[in-house]
PDB file of C-alpha atoms and ligand atoms in Angstrom:
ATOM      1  CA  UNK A   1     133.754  95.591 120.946  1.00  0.00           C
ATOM      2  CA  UNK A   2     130.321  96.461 122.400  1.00  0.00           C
ATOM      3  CA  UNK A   3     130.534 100.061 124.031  1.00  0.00           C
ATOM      4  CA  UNK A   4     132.730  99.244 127.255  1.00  0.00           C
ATOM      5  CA  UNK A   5     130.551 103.100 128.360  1.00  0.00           C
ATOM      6  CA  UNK A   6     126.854 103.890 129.206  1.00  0.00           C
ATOM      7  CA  UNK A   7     126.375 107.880 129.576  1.00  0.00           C
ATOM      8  CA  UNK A   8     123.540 108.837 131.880  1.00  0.00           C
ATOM      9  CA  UNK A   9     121.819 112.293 131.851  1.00  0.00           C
ATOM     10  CA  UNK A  10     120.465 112.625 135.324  1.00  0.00           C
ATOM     11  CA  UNK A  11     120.446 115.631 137.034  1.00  0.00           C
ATOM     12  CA  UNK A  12     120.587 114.754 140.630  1.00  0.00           C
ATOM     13  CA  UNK A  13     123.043 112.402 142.700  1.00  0.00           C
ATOM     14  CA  UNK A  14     119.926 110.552 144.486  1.00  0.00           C
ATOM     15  CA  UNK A  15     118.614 108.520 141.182  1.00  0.00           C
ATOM     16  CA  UNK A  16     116.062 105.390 140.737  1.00  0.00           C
ATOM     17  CA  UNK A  17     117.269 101.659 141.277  1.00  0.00           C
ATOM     18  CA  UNK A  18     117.636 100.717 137.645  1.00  0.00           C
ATOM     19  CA  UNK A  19     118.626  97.716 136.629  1.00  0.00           C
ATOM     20  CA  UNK A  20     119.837  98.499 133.294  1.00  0.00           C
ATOM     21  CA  UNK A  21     122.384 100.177 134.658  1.00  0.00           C
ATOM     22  CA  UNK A  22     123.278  97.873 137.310  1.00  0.00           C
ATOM     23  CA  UNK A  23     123.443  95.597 134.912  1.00  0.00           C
ATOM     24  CA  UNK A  24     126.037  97.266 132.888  1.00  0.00           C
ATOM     25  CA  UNK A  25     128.171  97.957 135.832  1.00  0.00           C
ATOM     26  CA  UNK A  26     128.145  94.388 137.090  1.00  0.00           C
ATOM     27  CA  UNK A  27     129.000  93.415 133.349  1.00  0.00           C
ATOM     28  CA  UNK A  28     132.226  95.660 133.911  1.00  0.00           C
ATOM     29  CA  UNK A  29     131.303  98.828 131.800  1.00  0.00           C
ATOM     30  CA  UNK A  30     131.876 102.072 133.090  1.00  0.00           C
ATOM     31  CA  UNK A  31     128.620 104.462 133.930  1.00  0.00           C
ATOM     32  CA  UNK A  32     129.466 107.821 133.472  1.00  0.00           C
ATOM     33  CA  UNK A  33     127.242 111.070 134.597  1.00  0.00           C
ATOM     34  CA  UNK A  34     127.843 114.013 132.882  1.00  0.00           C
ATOM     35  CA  UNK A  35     125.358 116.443 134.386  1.00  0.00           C
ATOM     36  CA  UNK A  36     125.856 115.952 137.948  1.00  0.00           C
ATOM     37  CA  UNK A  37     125.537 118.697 140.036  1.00  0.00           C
ATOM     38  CA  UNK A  38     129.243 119.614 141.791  1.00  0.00           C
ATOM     39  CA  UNK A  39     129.963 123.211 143.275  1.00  0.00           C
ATOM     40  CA  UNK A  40     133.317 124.417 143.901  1.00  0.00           C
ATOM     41  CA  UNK A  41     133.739 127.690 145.626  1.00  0.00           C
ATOM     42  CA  UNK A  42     136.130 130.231 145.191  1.00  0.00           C
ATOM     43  CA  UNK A  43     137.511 129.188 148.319  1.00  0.00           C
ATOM     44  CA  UNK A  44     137.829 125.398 147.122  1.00  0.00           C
ATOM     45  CA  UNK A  45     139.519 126.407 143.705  1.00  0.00           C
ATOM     46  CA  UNK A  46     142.640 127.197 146.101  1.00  0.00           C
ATOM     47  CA  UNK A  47     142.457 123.814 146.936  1.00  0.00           C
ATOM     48  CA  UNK A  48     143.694 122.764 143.422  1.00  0.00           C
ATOM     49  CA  UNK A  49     147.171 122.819 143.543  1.00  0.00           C
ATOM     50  CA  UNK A  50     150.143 120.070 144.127  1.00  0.00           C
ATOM     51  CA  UNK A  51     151.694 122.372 146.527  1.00  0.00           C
ATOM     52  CA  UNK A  52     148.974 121.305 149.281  1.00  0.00           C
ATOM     53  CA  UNK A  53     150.220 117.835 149.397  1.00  0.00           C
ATOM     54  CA  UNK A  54     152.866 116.604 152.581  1.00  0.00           C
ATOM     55  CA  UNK A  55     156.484 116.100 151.748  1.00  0.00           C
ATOM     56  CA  UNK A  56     156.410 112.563 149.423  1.00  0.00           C
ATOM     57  CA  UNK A  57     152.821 112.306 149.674  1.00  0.00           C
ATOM     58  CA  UNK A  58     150.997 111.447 145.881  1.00  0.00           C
ATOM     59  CA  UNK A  59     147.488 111.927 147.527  1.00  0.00           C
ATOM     60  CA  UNK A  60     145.343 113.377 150.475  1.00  0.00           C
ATOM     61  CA  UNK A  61     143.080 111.056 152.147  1.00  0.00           C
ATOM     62  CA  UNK A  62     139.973 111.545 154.034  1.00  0.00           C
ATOM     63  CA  UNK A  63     139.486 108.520 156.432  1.00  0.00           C
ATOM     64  CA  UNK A  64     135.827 107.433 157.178  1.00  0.00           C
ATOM     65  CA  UNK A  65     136.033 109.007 160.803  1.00  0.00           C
ATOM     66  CA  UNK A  66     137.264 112.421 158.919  1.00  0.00           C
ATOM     67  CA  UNK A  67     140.985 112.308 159.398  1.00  0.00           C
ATOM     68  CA  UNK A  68     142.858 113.970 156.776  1.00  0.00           C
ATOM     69  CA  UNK A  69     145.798 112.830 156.008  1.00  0.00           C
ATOM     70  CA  UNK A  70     148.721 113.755 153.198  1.00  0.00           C
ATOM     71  CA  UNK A  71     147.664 117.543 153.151  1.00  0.00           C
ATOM     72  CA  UNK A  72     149.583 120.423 154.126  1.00  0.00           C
ATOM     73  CA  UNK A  73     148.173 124.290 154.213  1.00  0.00           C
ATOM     74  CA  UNK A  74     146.400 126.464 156.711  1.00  0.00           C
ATOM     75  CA  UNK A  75     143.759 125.395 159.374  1.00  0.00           C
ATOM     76  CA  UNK A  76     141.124 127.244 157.514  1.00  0.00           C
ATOM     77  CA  UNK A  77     141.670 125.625 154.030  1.00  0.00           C
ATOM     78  CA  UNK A  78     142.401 121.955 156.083  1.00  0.00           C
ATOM     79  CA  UNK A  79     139.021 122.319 157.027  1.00  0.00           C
ATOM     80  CA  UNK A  80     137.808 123.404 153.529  1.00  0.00           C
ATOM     81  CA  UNK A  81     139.269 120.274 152.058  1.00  0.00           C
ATOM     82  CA  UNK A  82     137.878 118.122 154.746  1.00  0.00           C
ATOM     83  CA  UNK A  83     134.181 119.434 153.702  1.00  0.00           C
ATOM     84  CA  UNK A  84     135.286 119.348 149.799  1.00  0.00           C
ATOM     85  CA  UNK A  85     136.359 115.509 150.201  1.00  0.00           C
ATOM     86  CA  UNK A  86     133.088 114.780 152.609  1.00  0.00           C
ATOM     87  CA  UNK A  87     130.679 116.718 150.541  1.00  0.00           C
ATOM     88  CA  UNK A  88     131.836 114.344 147.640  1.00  0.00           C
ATOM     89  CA  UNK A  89     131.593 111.029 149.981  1.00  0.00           C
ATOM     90  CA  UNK A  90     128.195 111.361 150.455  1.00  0.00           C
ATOM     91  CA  UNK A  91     126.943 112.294 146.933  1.00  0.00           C
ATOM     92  CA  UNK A  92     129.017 109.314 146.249  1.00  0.00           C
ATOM     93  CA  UNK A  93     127.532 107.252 148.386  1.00  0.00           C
ATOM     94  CA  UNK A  94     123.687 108.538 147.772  1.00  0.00           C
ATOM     95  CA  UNK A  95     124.127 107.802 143.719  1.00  0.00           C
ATOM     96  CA  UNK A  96     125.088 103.931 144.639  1.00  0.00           C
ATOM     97  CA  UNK A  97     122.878 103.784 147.669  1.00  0.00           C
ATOM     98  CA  UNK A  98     120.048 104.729 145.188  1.00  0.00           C
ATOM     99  CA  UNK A  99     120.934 103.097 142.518  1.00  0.00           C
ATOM    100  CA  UNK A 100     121.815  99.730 144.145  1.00  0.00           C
ATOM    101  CA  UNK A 101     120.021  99.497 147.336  1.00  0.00           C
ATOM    102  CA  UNK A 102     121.517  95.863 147.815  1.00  0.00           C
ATOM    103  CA  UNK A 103     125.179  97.002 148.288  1.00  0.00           C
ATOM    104  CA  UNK A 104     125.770  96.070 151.254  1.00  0.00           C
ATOM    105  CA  UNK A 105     128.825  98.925 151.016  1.00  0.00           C
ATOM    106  CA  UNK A 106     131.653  99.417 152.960  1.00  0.00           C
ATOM    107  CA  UNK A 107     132.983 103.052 152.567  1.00  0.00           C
ATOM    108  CA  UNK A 108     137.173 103.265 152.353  1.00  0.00           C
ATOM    109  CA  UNK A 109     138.666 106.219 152.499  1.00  0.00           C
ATOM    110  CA  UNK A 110     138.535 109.054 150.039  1.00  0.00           C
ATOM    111  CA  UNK A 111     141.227 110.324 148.468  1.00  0.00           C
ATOM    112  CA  UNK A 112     141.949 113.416 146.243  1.00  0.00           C
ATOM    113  CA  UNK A 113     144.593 113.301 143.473  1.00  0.00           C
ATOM    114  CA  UNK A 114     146.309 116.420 142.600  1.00  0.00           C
ATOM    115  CA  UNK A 115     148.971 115.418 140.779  1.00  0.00           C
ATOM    116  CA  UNK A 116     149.432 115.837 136.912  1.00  0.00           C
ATOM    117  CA  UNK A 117     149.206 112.519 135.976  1.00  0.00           C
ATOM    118  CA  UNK A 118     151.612 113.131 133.028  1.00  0.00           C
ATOM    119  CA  UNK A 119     154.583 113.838 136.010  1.00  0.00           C
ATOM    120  CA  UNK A 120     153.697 111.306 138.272  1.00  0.00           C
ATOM    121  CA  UNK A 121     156.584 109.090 138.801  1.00  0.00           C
ATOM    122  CA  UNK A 122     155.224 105.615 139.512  1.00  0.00           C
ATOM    123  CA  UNK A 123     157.255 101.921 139.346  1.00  0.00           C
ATOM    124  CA  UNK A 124     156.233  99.691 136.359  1.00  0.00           C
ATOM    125  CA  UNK A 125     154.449  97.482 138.741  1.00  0.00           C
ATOM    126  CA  UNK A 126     152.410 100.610 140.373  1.00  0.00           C
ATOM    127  CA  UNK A 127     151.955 102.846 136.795  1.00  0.00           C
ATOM    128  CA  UNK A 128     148.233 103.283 136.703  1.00  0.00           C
ATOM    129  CA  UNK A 129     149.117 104.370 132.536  1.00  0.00           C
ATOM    130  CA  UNK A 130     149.135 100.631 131.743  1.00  0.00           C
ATOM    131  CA  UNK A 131     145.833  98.868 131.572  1.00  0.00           C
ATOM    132  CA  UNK A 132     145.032  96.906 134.362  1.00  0.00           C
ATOM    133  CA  UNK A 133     142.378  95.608 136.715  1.00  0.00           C
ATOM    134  CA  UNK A 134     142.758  96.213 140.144  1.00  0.00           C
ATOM    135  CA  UNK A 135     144.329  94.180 142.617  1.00  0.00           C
ATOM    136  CA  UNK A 136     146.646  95.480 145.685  1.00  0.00           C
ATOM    137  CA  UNK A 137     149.809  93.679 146.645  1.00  0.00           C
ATOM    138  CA  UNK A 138     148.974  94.118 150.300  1.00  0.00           C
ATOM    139  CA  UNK A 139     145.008  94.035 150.908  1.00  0.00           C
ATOM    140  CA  UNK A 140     143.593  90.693 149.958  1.00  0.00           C
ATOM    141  CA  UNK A 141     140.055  90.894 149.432  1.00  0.00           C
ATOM    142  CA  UNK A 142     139.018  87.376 149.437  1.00  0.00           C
ATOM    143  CA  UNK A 143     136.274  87.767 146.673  1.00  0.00           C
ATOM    144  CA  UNK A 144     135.141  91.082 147.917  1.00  0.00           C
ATOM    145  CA  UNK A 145     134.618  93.774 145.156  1.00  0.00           C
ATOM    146  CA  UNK A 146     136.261  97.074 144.313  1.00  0.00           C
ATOM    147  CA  UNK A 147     133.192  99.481 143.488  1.00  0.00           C
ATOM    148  CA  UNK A 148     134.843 103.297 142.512  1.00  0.00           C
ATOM    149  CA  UNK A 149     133.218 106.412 141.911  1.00  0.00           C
ATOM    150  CA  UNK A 150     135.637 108.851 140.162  1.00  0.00           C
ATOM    151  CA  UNK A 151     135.013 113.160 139.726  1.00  0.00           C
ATOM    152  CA  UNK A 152     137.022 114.965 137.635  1.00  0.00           C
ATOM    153  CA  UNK A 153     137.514 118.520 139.197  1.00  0.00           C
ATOM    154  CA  UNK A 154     140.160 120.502 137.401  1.00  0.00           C
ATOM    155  CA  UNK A 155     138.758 124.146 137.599  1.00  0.00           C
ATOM    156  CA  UNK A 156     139.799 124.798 133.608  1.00  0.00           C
ATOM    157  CA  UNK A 157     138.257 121.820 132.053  1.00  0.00           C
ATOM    158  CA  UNK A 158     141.184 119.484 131.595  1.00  0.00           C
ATOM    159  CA  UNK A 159     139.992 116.412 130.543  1.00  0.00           C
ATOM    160  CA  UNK A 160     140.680 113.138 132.903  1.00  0.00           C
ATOM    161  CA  UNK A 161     141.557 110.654 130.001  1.00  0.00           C
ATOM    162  CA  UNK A 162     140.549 106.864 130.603  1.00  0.00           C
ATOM    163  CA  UNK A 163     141.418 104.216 128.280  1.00  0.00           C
ATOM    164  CA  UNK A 164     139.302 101.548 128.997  1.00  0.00           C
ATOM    165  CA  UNK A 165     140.009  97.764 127.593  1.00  0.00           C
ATOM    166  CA  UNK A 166     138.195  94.682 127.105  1.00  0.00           C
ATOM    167  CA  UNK A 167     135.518  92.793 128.931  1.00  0.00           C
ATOM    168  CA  UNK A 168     136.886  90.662 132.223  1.00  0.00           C
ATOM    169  CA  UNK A 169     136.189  87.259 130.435  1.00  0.00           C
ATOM    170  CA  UNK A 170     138.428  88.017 127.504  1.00  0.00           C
ATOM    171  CA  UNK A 171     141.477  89.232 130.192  1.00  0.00           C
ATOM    172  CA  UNK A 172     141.076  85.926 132.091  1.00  0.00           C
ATOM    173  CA  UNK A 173     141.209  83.865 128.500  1.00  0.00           C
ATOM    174  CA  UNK A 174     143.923  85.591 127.105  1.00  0.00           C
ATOM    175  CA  UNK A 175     146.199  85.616 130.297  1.00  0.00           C
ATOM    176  CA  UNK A 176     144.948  82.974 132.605  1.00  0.00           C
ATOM    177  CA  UNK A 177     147.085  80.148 131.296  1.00  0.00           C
ATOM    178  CA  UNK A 178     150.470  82.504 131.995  1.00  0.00           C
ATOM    179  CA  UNK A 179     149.606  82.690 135.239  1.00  0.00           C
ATOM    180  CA  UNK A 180     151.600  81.157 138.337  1.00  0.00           C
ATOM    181  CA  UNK A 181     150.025  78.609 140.602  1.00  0.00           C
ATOM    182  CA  UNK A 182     148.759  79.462 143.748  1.00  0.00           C
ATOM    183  CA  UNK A 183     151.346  78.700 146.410  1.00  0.00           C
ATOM    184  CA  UNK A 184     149.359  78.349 150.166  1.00  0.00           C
ATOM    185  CA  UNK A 185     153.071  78.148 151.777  1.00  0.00           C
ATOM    186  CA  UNK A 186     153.770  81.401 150.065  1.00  0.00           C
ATOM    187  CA  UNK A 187     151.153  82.631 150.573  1.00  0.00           C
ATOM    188  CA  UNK A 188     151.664  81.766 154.681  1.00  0.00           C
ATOM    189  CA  UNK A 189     155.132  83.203 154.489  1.00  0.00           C
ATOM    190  CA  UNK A 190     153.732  86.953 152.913  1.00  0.00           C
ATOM    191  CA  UNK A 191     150.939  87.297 155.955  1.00  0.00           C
ATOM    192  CA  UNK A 192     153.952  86.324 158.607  1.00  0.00           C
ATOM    193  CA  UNK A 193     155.977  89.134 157.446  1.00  0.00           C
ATOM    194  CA  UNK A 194     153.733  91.299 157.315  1.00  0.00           C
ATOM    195  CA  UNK A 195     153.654  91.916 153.767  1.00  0.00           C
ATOM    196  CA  UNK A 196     149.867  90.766 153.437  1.00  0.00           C
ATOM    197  CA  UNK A 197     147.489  92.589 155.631  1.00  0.00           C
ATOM    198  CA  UNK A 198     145.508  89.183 155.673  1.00  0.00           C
ATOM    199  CA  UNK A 199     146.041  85.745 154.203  1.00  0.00           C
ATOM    200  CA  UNK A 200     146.171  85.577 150.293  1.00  0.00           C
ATOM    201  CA  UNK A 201     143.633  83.728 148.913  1.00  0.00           C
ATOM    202  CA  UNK A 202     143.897  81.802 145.298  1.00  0.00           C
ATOM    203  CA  UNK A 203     141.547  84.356 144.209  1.00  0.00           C
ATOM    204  CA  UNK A 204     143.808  87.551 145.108  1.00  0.00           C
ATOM    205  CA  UNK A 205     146.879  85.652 143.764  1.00  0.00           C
ATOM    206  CA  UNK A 206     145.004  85.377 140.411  1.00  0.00           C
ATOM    207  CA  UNK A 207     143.839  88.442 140.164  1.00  0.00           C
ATOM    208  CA  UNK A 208     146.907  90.454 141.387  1.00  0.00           C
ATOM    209  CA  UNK A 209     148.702  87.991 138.708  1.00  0.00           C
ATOM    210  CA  UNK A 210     146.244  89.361 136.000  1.00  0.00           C
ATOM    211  CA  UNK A 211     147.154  93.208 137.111  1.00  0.00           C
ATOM    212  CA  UNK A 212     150.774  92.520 136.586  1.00  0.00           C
ATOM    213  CA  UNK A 213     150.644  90.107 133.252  1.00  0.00           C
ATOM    214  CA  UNK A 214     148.655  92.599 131.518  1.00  0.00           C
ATOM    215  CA  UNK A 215     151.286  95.742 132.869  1.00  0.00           C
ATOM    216  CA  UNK A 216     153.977  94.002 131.772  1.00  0.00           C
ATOM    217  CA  UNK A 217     152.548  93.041 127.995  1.00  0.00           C
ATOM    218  CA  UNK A 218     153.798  95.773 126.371  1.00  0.00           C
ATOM    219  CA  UNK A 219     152.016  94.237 122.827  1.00  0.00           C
ATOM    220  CA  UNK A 220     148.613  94.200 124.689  1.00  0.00           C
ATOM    221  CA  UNK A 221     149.139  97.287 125.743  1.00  0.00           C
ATOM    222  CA  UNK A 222     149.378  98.427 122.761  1.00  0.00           C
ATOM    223  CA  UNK A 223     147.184  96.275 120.364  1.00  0.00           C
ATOM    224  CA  UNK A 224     144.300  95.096 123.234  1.00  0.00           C
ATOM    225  CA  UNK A 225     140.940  96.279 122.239  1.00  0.00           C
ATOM    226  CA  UNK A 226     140.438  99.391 123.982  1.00  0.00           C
ATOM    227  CA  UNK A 227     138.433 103.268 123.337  1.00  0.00           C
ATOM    228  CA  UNK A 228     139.682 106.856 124.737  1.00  0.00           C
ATOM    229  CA  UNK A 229     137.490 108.024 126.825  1.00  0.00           C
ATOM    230  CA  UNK A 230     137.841 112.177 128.132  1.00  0.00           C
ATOM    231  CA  UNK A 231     135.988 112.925 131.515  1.00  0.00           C
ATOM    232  CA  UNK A 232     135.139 116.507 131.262  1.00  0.00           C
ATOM    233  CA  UNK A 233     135.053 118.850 134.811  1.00  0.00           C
ATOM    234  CA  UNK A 234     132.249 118.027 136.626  1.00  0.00           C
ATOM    235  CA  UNK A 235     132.058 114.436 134.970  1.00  0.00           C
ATOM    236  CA  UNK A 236     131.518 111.465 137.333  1.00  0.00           C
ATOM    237  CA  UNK A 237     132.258 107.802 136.328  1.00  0.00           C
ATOM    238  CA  UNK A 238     132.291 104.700 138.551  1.00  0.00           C
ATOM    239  CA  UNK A 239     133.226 101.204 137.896  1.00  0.00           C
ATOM    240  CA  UNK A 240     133.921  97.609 139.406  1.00  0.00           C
ATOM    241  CA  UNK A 241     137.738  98.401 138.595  1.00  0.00           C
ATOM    242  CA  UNK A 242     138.741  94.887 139.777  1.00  0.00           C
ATOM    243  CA  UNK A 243     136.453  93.689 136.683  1.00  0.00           C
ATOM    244  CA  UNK A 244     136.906  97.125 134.063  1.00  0.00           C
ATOM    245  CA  UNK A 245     140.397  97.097 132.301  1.00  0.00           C
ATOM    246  CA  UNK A 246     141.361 100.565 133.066  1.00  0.00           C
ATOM    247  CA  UNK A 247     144.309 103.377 132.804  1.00  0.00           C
ATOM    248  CA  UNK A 248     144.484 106.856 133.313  1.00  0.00           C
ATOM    249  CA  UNK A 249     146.274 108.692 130.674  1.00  0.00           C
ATOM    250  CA  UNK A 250     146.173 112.119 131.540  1.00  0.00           C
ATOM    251  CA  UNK A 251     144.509 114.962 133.844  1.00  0.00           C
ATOM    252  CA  UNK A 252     144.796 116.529 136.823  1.00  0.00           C
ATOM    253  CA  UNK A 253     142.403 116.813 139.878  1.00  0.00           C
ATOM    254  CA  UNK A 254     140.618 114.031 140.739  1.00  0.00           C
ATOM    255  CA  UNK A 255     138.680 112.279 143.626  1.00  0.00           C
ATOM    256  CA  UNK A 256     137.910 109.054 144.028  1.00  0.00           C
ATOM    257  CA  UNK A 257     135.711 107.139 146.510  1.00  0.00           C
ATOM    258  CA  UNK A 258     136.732 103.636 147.291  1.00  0.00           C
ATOM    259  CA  UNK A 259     133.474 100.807 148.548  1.00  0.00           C
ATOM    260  CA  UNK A 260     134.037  96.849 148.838  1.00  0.00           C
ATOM    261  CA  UNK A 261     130.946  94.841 148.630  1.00  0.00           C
ATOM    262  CA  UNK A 262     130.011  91.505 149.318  1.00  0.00           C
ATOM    263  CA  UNK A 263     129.990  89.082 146.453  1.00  0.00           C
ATOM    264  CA  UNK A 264     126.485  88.027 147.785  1.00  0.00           C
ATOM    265  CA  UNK A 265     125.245  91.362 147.459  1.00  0.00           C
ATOM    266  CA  UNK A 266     125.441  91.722 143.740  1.00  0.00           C
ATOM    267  CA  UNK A 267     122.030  91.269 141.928  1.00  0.00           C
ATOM    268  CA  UNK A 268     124.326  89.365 139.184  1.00  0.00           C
ATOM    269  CA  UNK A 269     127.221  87.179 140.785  1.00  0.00           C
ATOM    270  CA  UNK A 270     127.476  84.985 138.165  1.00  0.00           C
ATOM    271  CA  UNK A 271     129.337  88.041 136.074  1.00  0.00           C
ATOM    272  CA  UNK A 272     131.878  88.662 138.734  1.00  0.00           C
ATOM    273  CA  UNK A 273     135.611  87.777 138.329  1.00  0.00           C
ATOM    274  CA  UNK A 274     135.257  85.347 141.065  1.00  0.00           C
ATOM    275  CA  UNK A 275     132.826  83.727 138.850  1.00  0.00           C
ATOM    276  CA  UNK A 276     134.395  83.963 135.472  1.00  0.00           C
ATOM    277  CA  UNK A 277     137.193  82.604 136.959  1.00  0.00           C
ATOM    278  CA  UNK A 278     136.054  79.713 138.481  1.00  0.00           C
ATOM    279  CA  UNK A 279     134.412  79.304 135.667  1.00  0.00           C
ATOM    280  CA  UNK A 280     137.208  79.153 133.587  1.00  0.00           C
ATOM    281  CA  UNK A 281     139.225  76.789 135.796  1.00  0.00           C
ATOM    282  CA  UNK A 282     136.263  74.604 136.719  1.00  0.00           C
ATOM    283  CA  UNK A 283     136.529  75.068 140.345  1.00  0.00           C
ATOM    284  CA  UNK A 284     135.274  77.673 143.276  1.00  0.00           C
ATOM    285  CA  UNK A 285     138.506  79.843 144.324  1.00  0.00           C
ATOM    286  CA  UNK A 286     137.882  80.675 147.698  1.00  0.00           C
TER     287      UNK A 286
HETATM  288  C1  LIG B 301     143.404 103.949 138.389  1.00  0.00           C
HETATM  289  O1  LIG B 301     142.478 103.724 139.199  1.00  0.00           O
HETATM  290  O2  LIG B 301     144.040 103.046 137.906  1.00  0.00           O
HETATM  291  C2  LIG B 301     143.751 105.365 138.006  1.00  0.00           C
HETATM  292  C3  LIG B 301     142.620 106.237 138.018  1.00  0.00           C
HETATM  293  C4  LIG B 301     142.991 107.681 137.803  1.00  0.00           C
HETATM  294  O3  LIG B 301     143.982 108.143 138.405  1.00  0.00           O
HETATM  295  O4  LIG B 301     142.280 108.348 137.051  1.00  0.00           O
HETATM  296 FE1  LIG B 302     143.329 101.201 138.727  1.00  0.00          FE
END
């Protein structure tokens, strides 16, 4: 398997439109910046703890308008988390802005992870351990895409540990003929109750069939093509994780910045899963 990762030295979150790199991200490979500059004060290390999170809560998220939610602790370090979560939303957003200037992004919220990943308690369905793509039971996204930009910012150098499977087209061949058809009245009957924020489209059913095929393969979990990766501290990472097979294996301290995008503002639609698949099937899904 070609390398599913391209490492990039650069030294500054604001970088140059390069479409080598695009390139590799639209083909569904994982960029990863190592040397990213990513301060945490003394006052943020007290940040890094489970105990910080809300009764049930698995995450704390910052919503675009600066709302935190999920977090528990004093005024004073609310307000240091706020900055630690913003501060990281716009270096975020400057490394895609200048690397892809034709995102047409549109920022979700941020969220922070400190949970060990080895204790989190998740259902089969929901266990981000498996290899997957993503697809979410409740948002549809009718085509848009799932752009993430992951740090990794456990204060004693804990590796994040990603396996990462293959390409998109070889998912969709290997799985695409154990998928369900598309059922408009069901699909109806989810938005009605409320279950579906929005309508889902053939192209959500598909892919959220995909996520759960591959989760529940228990052979391809095992034997799929797939490398280790560790994301050291300070590592950064992003990836079209609707289109990257992708599981987290271990680690502890994360954040993660969520963008959709347009399929029309790719520079390369034709290597989206909207196109592979209607490729495959030999007819436009939306
Ligand atoms: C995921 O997006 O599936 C998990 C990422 C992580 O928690 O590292
Ligand atoms: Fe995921």
């Amino acid at each position: 398997m070609e390398s599913q990762i391209v490492n990039i030295g650069v030294k500054e979150w604001k970088i140059n439109h390069n479409y080598d790199w695009i390139n590799a991200l639209e083909s569904g490979k994982v960029i990863h910046f190592s040397n990213l500059p990513f301060n945490i004060s003394q006052t943020e290390k007290k940040l890094l703890s489970p105990l910080i999170l809300k009764k049930n809560c698995r995450n704390v998220s910052l919503s675009t308008t600066n709302q935190l939610k999920g977090a528990e602790c004093d005024a004073y370090l609310l307000d240091a988390l706020t900055n630690l979560m913003k501060r990281f939303r716009q270096n975020a957003t400057t490394l895609i802005t200048s690397l892809a200037p034709n995102y047409k992004l549109e920022t979700s919220p941020t969220s922070f992870r400190p949970i060990q990943v080895e204790d989190r308690k998740q259902s089969y369905r929901g266990n981000d351990k498996l290899l997957h793509i993503d697809a979410f039971t409740t948002r549809p996204n009718h085509g848009k895409r799932i752009l993430r930009v992951f740090i990794n910012i456990n204060p004693n150098n804990i590796p994040r540990v990603w396996r990462i499977g293959e390409p998109f087209e070889n998912v969709a061949n290997n799985f695409l003929h154990k998928v369900k058809p598309y059922s408009s009245w069901q699909a109806s009957f989810l938005h009605k109750i409320k279950i579906t924020k929005s309508l889902r489209s053939e192209y959500d059913h598909i892919m959220l069939q995909l996520h759960d095929i591959m989760k529940f393969d228990s052979n391809y979990q095992s034997n799929a093509e797939q490398i280790i990766i560790p994301f050291y501290s300070g590592s950064v990472w992003v990836c079209f994780s609707d289109q990257t097979s992708h599981s987290v294996l271990s680690g502890q301290f994360m954040m993660e910045q969520t963008y959709n995008l347009p399929l029309s503002s790719l520079y390369n639609p034709d290597s989206s899963p909207f196109a592979i698949l209607s490729n495959i099937i030999g007819k436009k899904l939306l």
